[in-house]
PDB file of C-alpha atoms and ligand atoms in Angstrom:
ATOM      1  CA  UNK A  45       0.000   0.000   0.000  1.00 43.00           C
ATOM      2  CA  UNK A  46       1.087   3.412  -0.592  1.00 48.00           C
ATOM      3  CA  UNK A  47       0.951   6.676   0.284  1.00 48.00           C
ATOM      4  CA  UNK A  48      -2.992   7.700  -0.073  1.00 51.00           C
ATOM      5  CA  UNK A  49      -3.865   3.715   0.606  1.00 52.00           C
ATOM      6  CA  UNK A  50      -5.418   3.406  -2.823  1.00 54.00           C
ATOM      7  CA  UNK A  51      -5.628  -0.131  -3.891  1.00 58.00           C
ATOM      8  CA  UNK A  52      -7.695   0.504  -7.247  1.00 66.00           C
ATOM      9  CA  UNK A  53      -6.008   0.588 -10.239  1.00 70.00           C
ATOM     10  CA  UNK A  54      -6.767   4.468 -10.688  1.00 83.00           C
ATOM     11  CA  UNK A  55      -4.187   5.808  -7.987  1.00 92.00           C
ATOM     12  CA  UNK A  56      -1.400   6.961  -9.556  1.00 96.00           C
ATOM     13  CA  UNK A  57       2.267   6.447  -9.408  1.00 97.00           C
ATOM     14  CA  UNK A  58       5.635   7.935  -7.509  1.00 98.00           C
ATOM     15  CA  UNK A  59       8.379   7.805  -9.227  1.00 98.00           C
ATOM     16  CA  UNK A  60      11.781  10.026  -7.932  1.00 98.00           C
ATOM     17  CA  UNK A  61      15.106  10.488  -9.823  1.00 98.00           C
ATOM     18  CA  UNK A  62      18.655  10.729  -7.980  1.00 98.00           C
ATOM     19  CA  UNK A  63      22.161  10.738  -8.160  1.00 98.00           C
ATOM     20  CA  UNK A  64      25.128  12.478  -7.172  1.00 96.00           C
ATOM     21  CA  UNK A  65      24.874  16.225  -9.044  1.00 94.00           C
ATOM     22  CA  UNK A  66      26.672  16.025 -12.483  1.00 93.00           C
ATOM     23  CA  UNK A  67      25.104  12.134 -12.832  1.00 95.00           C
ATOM     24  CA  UNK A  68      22.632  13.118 -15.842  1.00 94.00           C
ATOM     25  CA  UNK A  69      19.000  13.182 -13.899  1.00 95.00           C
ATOM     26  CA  UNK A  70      17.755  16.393 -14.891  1.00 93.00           C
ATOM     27  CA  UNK A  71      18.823  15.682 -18.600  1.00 94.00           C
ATOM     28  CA  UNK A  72      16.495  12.269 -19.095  1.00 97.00           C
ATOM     29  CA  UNK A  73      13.501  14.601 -17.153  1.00 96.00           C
ATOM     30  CA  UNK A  74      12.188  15.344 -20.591  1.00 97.00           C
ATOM     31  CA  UNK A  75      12.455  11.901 -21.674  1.00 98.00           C
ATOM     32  CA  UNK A  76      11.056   9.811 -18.966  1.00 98.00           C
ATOM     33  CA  UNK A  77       7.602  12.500 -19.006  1.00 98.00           C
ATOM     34  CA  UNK A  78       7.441  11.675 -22.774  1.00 97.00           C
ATOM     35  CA  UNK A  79       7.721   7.734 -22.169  1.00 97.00           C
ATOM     36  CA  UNK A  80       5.132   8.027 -19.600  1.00 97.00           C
ATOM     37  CA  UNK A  81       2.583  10.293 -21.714  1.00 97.00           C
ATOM     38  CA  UNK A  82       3.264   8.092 -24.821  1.00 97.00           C
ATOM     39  CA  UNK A  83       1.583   4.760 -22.012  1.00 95.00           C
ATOM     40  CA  UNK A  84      -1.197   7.255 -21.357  1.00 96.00           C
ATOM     41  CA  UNK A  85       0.041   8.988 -18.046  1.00 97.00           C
ATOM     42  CA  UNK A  86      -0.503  12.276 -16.853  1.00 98.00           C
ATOM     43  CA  UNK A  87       2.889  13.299 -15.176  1.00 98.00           C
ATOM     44  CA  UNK A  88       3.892  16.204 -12.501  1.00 98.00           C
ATOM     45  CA  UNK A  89       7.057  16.805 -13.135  1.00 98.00           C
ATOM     46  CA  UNK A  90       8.509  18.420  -9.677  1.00 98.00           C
ATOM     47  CA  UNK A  91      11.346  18.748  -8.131  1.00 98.00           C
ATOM     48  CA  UNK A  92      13.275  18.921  -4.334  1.00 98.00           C
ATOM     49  CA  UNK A  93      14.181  20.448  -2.098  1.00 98.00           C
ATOM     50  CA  UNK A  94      11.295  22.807  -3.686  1.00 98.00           C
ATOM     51  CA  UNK A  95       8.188  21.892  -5.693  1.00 98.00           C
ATOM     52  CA  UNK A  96       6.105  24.526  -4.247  1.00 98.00           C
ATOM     53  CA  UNK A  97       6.744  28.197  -3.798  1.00 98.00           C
ATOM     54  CA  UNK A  98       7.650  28.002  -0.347  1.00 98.00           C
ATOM     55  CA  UNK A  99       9.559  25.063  -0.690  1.00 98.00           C
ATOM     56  CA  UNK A 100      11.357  27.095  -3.665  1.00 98.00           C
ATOM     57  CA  UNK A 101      12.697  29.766  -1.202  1.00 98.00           C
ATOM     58  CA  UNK A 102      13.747  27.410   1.501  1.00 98.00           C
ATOM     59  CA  UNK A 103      15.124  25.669  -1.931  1.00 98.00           C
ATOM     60  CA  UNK A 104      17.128  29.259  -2.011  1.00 98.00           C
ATOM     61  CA  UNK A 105      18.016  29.154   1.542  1.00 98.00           C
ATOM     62  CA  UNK A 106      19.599  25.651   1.929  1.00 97.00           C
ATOM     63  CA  UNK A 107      21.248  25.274  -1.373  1.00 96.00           C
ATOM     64  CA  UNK A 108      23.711  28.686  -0.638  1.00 96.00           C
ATOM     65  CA  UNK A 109      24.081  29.337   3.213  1.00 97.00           C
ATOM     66  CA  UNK A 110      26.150  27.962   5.565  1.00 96.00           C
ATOM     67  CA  UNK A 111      24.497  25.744   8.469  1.00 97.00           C
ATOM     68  CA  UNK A 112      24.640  23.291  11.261  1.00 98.00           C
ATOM     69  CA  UNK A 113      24.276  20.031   9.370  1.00 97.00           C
ATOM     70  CA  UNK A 114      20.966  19.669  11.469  1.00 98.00           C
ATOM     71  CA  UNK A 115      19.797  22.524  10.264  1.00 98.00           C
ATOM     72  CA  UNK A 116      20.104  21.645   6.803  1.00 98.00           C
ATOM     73  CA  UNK A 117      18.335  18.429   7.132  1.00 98.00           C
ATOM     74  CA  UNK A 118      15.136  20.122   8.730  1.00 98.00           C
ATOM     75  CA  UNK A 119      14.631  22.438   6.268  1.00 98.00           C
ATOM     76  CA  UNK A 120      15.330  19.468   3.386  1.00 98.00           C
ATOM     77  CA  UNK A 121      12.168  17.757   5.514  1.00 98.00           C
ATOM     78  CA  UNK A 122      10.469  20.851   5.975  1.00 98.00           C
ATOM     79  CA  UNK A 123      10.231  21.279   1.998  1.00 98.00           C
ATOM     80  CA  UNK A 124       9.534  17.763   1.589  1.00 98.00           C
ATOM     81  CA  UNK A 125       6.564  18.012   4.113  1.00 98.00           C
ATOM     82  CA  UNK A 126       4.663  21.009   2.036  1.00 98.00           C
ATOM     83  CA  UNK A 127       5.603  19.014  -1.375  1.00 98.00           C
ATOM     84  CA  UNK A 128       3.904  15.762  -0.171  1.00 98.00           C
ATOM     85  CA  UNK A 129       0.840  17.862   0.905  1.00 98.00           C
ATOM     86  CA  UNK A 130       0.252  20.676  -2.001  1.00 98.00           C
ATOM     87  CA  UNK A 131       1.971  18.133  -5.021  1.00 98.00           C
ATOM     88  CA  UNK A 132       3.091  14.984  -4.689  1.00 98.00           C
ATOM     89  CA  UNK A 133       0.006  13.051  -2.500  1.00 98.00           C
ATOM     90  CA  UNK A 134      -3.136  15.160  -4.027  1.00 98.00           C
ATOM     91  CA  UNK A 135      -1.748  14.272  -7.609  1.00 98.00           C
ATOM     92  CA  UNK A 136      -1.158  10.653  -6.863  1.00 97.00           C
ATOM     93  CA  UNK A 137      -4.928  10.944  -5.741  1.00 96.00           C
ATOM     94  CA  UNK A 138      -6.306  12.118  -9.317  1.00 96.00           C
ATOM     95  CA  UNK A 139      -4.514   9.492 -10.359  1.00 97.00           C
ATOM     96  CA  UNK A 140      -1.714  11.727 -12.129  1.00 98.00           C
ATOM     97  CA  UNK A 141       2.079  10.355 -11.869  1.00 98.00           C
ATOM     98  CA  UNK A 142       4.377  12.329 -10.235  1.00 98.00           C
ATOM     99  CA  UNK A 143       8.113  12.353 -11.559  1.00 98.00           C
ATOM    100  CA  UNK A 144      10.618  14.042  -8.628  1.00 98.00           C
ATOM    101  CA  UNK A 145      13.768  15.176  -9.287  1.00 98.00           C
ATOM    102  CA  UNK A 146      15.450  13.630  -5.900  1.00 98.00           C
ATOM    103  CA  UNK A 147      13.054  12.702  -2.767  1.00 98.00           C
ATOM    104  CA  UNK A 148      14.013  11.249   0.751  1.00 98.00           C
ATOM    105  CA  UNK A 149      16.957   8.912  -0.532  1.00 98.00           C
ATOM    106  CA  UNK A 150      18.620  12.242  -1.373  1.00 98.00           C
ATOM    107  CA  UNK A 151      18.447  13.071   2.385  1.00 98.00           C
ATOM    108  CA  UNK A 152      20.396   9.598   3.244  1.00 98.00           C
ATOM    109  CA  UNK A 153      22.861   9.980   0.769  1.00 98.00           C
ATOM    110  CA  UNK A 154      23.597  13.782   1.258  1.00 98.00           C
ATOM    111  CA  UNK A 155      23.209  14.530   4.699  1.00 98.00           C
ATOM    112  CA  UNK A 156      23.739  10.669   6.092  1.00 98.00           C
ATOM    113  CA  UNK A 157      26.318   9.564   3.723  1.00 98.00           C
ATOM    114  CA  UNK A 158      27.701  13.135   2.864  1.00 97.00           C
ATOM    115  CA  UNK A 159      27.776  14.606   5.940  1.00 96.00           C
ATOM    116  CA  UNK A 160      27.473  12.171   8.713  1.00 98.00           C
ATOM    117  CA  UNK A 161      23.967  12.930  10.367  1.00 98.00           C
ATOM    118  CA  UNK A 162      22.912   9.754  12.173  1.00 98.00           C
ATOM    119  CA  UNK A 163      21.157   7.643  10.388  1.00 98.00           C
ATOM    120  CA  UNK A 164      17.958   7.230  12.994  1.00 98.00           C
ATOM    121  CA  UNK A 165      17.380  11.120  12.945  1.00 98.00           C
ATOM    122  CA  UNK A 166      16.600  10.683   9.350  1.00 98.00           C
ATOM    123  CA  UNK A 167      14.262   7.854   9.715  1.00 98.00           C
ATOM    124  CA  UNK A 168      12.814   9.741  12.407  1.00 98.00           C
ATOM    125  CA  UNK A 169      12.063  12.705   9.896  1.00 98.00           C
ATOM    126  CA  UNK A 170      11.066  10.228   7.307  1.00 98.00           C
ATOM    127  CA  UNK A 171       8.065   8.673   9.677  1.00 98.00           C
ATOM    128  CA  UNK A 172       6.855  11.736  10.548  1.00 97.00           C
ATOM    129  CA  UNK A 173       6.484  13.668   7.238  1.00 98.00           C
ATOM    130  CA  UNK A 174       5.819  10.929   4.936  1.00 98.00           C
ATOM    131  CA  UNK A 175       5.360   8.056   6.718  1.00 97.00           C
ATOM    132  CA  UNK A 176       2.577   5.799   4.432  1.00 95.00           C
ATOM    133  CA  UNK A 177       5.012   7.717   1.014  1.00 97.00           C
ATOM    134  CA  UNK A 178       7.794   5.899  -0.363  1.00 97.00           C
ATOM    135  CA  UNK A 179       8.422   6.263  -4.003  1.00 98.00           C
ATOM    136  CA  UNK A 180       6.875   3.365  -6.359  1.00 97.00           C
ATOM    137  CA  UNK A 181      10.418   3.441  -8.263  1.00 98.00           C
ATOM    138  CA  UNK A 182      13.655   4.882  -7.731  1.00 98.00           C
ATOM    139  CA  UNK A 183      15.928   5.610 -10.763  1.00 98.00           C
ATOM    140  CA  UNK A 184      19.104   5.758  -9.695  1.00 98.00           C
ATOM    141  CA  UNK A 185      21.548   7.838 -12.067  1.00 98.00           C
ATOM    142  CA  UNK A 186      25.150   6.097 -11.268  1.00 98.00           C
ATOM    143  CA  UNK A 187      28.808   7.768 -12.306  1.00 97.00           C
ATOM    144  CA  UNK A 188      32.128   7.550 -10.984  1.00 96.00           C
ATOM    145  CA  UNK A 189      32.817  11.073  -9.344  1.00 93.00           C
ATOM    146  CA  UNK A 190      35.324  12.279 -11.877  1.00 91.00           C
ATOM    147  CA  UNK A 191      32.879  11.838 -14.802  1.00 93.00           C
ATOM    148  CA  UNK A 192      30.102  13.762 -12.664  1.00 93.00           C
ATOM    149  CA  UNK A 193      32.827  16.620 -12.482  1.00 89.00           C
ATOM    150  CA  UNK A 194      33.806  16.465 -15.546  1.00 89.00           C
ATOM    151  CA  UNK A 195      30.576  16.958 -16.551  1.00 90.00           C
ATOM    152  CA  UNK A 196      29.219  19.632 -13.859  1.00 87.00           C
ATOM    153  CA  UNK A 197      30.450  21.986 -16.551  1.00 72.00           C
ATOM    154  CA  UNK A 198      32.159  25.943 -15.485  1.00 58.00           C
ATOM    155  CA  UNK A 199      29.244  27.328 -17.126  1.00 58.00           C
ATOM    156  CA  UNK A 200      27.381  25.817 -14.720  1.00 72.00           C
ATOM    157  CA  UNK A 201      27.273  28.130 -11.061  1.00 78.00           C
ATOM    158  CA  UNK A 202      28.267  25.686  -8.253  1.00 79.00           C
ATOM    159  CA  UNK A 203      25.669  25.532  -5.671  1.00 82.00           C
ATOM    160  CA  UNK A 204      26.912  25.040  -2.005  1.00 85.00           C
ATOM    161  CA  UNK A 205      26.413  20.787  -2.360  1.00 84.00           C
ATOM    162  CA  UNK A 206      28.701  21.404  -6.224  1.00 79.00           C
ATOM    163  CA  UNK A 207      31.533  22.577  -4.196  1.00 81.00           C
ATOM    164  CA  UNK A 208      31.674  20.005  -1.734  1.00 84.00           C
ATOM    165  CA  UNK A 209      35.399  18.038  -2.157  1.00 83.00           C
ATOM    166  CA  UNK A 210      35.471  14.866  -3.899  1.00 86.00           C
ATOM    167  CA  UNK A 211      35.508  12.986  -0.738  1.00 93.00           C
ATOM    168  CA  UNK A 212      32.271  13.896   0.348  1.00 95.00           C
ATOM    169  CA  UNK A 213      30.594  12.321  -3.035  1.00 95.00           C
ATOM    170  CA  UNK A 214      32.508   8.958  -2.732  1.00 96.00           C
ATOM    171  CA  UNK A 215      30.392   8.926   0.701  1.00 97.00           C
ATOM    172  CA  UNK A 216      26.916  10.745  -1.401  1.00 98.00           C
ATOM    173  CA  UNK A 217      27.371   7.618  -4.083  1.00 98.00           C
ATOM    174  CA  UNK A 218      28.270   4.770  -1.450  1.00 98.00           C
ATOM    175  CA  UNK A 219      25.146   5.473   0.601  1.00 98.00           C
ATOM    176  CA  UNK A 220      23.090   5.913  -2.243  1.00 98.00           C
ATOM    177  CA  UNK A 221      24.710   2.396  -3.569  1.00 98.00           C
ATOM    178  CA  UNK A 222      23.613   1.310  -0.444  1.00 98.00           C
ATOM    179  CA  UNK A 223      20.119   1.935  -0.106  1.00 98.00           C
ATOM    180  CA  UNK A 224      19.789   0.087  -3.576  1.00 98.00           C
ATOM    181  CA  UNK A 225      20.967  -2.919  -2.699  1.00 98.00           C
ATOM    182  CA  UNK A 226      18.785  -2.799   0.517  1.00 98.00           C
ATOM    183  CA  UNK A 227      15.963  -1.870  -1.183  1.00 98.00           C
ATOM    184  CA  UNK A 228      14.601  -5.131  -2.780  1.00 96.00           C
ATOM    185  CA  UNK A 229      13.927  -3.511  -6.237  1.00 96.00           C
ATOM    186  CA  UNK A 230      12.314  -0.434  -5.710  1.00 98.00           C
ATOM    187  CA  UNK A 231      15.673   1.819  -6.491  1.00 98.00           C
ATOM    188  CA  UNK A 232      17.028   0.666  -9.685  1.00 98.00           C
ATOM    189  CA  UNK A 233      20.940   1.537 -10.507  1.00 98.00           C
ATOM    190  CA  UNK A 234      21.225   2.924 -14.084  1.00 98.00           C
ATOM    191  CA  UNK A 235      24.251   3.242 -15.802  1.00 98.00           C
ATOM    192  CA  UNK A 236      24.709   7.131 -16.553  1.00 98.00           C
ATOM    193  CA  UNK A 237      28.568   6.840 -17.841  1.00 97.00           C
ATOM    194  CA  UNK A 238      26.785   5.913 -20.838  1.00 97.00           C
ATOM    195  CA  UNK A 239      26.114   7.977 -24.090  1.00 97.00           C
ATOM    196  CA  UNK A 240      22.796   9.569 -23.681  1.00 97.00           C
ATOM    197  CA  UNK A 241      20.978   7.092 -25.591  1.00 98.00           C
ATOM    198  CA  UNK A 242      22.810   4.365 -24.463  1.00 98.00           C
ATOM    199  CA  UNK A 243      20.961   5.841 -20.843  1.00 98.00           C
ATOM    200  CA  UNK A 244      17.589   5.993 -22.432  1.00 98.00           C
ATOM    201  CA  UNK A 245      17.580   2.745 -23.839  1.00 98.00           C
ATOM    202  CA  UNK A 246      18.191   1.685 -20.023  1.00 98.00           C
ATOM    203  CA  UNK A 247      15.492   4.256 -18.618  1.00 98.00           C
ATOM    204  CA  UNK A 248      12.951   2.713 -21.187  1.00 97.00           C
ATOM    205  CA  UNK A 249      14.063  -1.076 -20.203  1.00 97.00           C
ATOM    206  CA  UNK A 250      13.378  -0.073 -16.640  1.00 96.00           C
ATOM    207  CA  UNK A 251       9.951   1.817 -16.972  1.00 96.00           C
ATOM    208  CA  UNK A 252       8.667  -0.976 -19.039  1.00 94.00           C
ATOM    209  CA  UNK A 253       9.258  -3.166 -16.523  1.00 90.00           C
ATOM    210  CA  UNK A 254       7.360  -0.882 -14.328  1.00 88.00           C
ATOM    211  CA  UNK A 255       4.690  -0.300 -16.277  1.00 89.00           C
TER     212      UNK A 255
HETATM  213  N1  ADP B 153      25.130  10.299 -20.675  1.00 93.74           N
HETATM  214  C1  ADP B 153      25.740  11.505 -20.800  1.00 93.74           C
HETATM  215  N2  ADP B 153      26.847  11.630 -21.554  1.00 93.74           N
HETATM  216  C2  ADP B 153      27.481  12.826 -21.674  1.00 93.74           C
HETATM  217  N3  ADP B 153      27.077  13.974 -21.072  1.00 93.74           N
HETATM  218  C3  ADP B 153      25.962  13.892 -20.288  1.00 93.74           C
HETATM  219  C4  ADP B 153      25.242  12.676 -20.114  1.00 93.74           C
HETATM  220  N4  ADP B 153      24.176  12.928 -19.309  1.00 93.74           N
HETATM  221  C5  ADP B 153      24.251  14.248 -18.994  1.00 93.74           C
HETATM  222  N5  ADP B 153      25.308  14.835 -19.580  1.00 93.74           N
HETATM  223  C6  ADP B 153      25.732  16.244 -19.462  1.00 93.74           C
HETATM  224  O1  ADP B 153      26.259  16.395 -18.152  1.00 93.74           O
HETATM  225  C7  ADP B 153      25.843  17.671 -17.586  1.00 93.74           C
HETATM  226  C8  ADP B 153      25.110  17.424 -16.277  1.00 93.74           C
HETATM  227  O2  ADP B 153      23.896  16.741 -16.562  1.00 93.74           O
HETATM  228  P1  ADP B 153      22.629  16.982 -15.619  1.00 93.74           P
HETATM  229  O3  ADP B 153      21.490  16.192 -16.201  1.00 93.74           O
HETATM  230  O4  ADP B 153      22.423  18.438 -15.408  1.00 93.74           O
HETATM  231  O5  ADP B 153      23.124  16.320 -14.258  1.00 93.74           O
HETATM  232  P2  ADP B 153      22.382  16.301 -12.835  1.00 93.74           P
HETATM  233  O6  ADP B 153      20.969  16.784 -13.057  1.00 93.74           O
HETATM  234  O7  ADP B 153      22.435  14.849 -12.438  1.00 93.74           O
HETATM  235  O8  ADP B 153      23.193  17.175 -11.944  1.00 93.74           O
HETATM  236  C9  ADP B 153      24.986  18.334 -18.636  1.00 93.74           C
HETATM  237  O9  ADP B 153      25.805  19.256 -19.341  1.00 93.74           O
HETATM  238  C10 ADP B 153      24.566  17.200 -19.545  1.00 93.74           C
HETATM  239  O10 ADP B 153      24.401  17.649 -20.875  1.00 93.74           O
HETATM  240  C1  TYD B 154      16.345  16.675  -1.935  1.00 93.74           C
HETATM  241  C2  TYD B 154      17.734  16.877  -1.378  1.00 93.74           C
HETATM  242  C3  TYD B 154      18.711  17.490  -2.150  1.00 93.74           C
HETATM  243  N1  TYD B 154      19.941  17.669  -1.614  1.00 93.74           N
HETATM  244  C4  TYD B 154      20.996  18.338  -2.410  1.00 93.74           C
HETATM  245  C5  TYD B 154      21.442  17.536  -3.613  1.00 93.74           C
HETATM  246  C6  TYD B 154      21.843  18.584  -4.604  1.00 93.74           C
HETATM  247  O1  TYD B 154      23.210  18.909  -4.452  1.00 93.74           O
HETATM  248  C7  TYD B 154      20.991  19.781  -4.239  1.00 93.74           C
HETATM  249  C8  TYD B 154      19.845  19.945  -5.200  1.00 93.74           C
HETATM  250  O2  TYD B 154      20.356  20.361  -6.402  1.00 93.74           O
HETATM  251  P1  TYD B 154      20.050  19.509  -7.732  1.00 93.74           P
HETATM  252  O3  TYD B 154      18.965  18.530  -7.513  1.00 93.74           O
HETATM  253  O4  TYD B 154      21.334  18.926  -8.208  1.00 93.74           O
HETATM  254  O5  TYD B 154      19.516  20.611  -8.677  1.00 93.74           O
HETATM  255  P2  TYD B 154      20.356  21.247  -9.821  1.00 93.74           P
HETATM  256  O6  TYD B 154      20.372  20.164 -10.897  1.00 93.74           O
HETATM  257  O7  TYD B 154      19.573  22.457 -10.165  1.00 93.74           O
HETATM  258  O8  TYD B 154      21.726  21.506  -9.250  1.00 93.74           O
HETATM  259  O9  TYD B 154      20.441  19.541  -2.947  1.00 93.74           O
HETATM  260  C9  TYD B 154      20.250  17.283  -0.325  1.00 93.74           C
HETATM  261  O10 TYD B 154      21.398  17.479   0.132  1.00 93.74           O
HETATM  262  N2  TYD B 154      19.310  16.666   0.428  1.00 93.74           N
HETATM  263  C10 TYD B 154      18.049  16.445  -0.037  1.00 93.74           C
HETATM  264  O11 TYD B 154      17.198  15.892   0.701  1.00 93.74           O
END
C-alpha cells in the first residue's frame, strides 16, 4: 500500500530520480515525461528540495548558506513536508504520476552519507512527514565522481552541495549504492557513464518493466 492507501487501479504512481549532481538526472527529465505520456500517463514533473513556492525559497536558503548540518536536514524535511501535501500526495490521488527530481533517498545519501547525520534522525524525519510515502520506483543515475565533475560543466554556477570536495561524493554515491541494494527492487541503478541514448535505452528497459 502506498501513500494515499489506494488499492484501485486508478491511484497513480511515484516515481523520484537521484544521483550524485553532475550524474545526468535532470537531462532524461524530458524523456522519462514523454515515455510516460506516450503509455497514457498524466505526469507532474517536480522537483526537491522545492516543488512549491515556499519550498522554492527554503530551496534558495539551503542550497547557498552555511548551516549546522541539522539545520540543513530540517529544512530538506520541511520542503519535503509542504511538497507531499500541495503536489506529490493530491496528484497521486487524481490518479496523475508524479516524476521528482530527488526525494528522501537524497536526504540519506547527502546529509547521512555526505555529511554524517545519524542515520535514525533521518528515519525519524522520514516517519513523521511521509510516513505511508515511499516512491513506487527509484531511478538511480550512477557515475564515478570524476565523470560527474567532468561533466558539472564551469558554465554551470556551483551551488553550495557542487563545491563540496570529492571525498564527500565517494560517501553521497556509497550510501546511495547502499540503499539500492537494501531496497529489494524499488531503487534501480542505471548506468549514466553511458552515451545519452545508451541511458535511455536503459530508462525505457526499466519503466517498461514498471509499467
Ligand atoms: N550520458 C551523458 N553523456 C554525456 N554527457 C551527459 C550525459 N548525461 C548528462 N550529460 C551532461 O552532463 C551535464 C550534467 O547533466 P545533468 O542532467 O544536469 O546532471 P544532474 O541533473 O544529475 O546534476 C549536462 O551538461 C549534460 O548535458
Ligand atoms: C532533496 C535533497 C537534495 N539535496 C541536495 C542535492 C543537490 O546537491 C541539491 C539539489 O540540487 P540539484 O537537484 O542537483 O539541482 P540542480 O540540478 O539544479 O543543481 O540539494 C540534499 O542534500 N538533500 C536532499 O534531501
Amino acid at each position: 500500500m502506498n501513500a494515499v492507501n489506494q488499492t484501485d487501479a486508478k491511484r497513480g504512481r511515484f516515481i523520484t530520480f537521484e544521483g550524485i549532481d553532475g550524474a545526468g538526472k535532470s537531462t532524461h527529465i524530458g524523456y522519462v515525461t514523454a515515455l510516460l505520456e506516450a503509455a497514457g500517463k498524466t505526469v507532474v514533473s517536480t522537483r526537491e528540495p522545492g516543488g512549491t513556492p515556499l519550498g522554492e525559497k527554503l530551496r534558495d536558503l539551503v542550497l547557498h548558506e552555511k548551516m549546522h548540518l541539522e539545520t540543513e536536514a530540517l529544512i530538506m524535511f520541511a520542503s519535503r513536508r509542504e511538497h507531499v501535501a500541495q503536489v506529490v500526495e493530491p496528484a497521486i490521488v487524481r490518479g496523475d504520476w508524479v516524476l521528482s527530481d530527488r526525494f528522501t533517498d537524497a536526504s540519506f545519501a547527502y546529509q547521512g552519507g555526505g555529511r554524517g547525520l545519524d542515520r535514525a534522525k533521518l528515519e525519524a524525519l522520514e516517519q513523521w512527514v511521509h510516513p505511508h510515502l515511499q516512491p513506487d520506483l527509484t531511478l538511480l543515475f550512477d557515475v564515478p565522481l570524476d565523470v560527474a565533475r567532468a561533466r558539472l560543466s564551469a558554465t554551470r554556477t556551483l551551488d553550495k552541495f557542487e563545491m563540496e570536495q570529492g571525498e564527500f561524493f565517494a560517501r553521497v554515491r556509497g550510501e546511495y549504492l547502499r540503499r539500492a541494494q537494501a531496497s529489494d527492487g524499488r531503487i534501480v541503478v542505471i548506468d549514466s557513464t553511458q552515451t545519452i541514448d545508451g541511458v535511455r535505452a536503459a530508462l525505457k528497459a526499466a519503466l517498461e518493466a514498471f509499467l
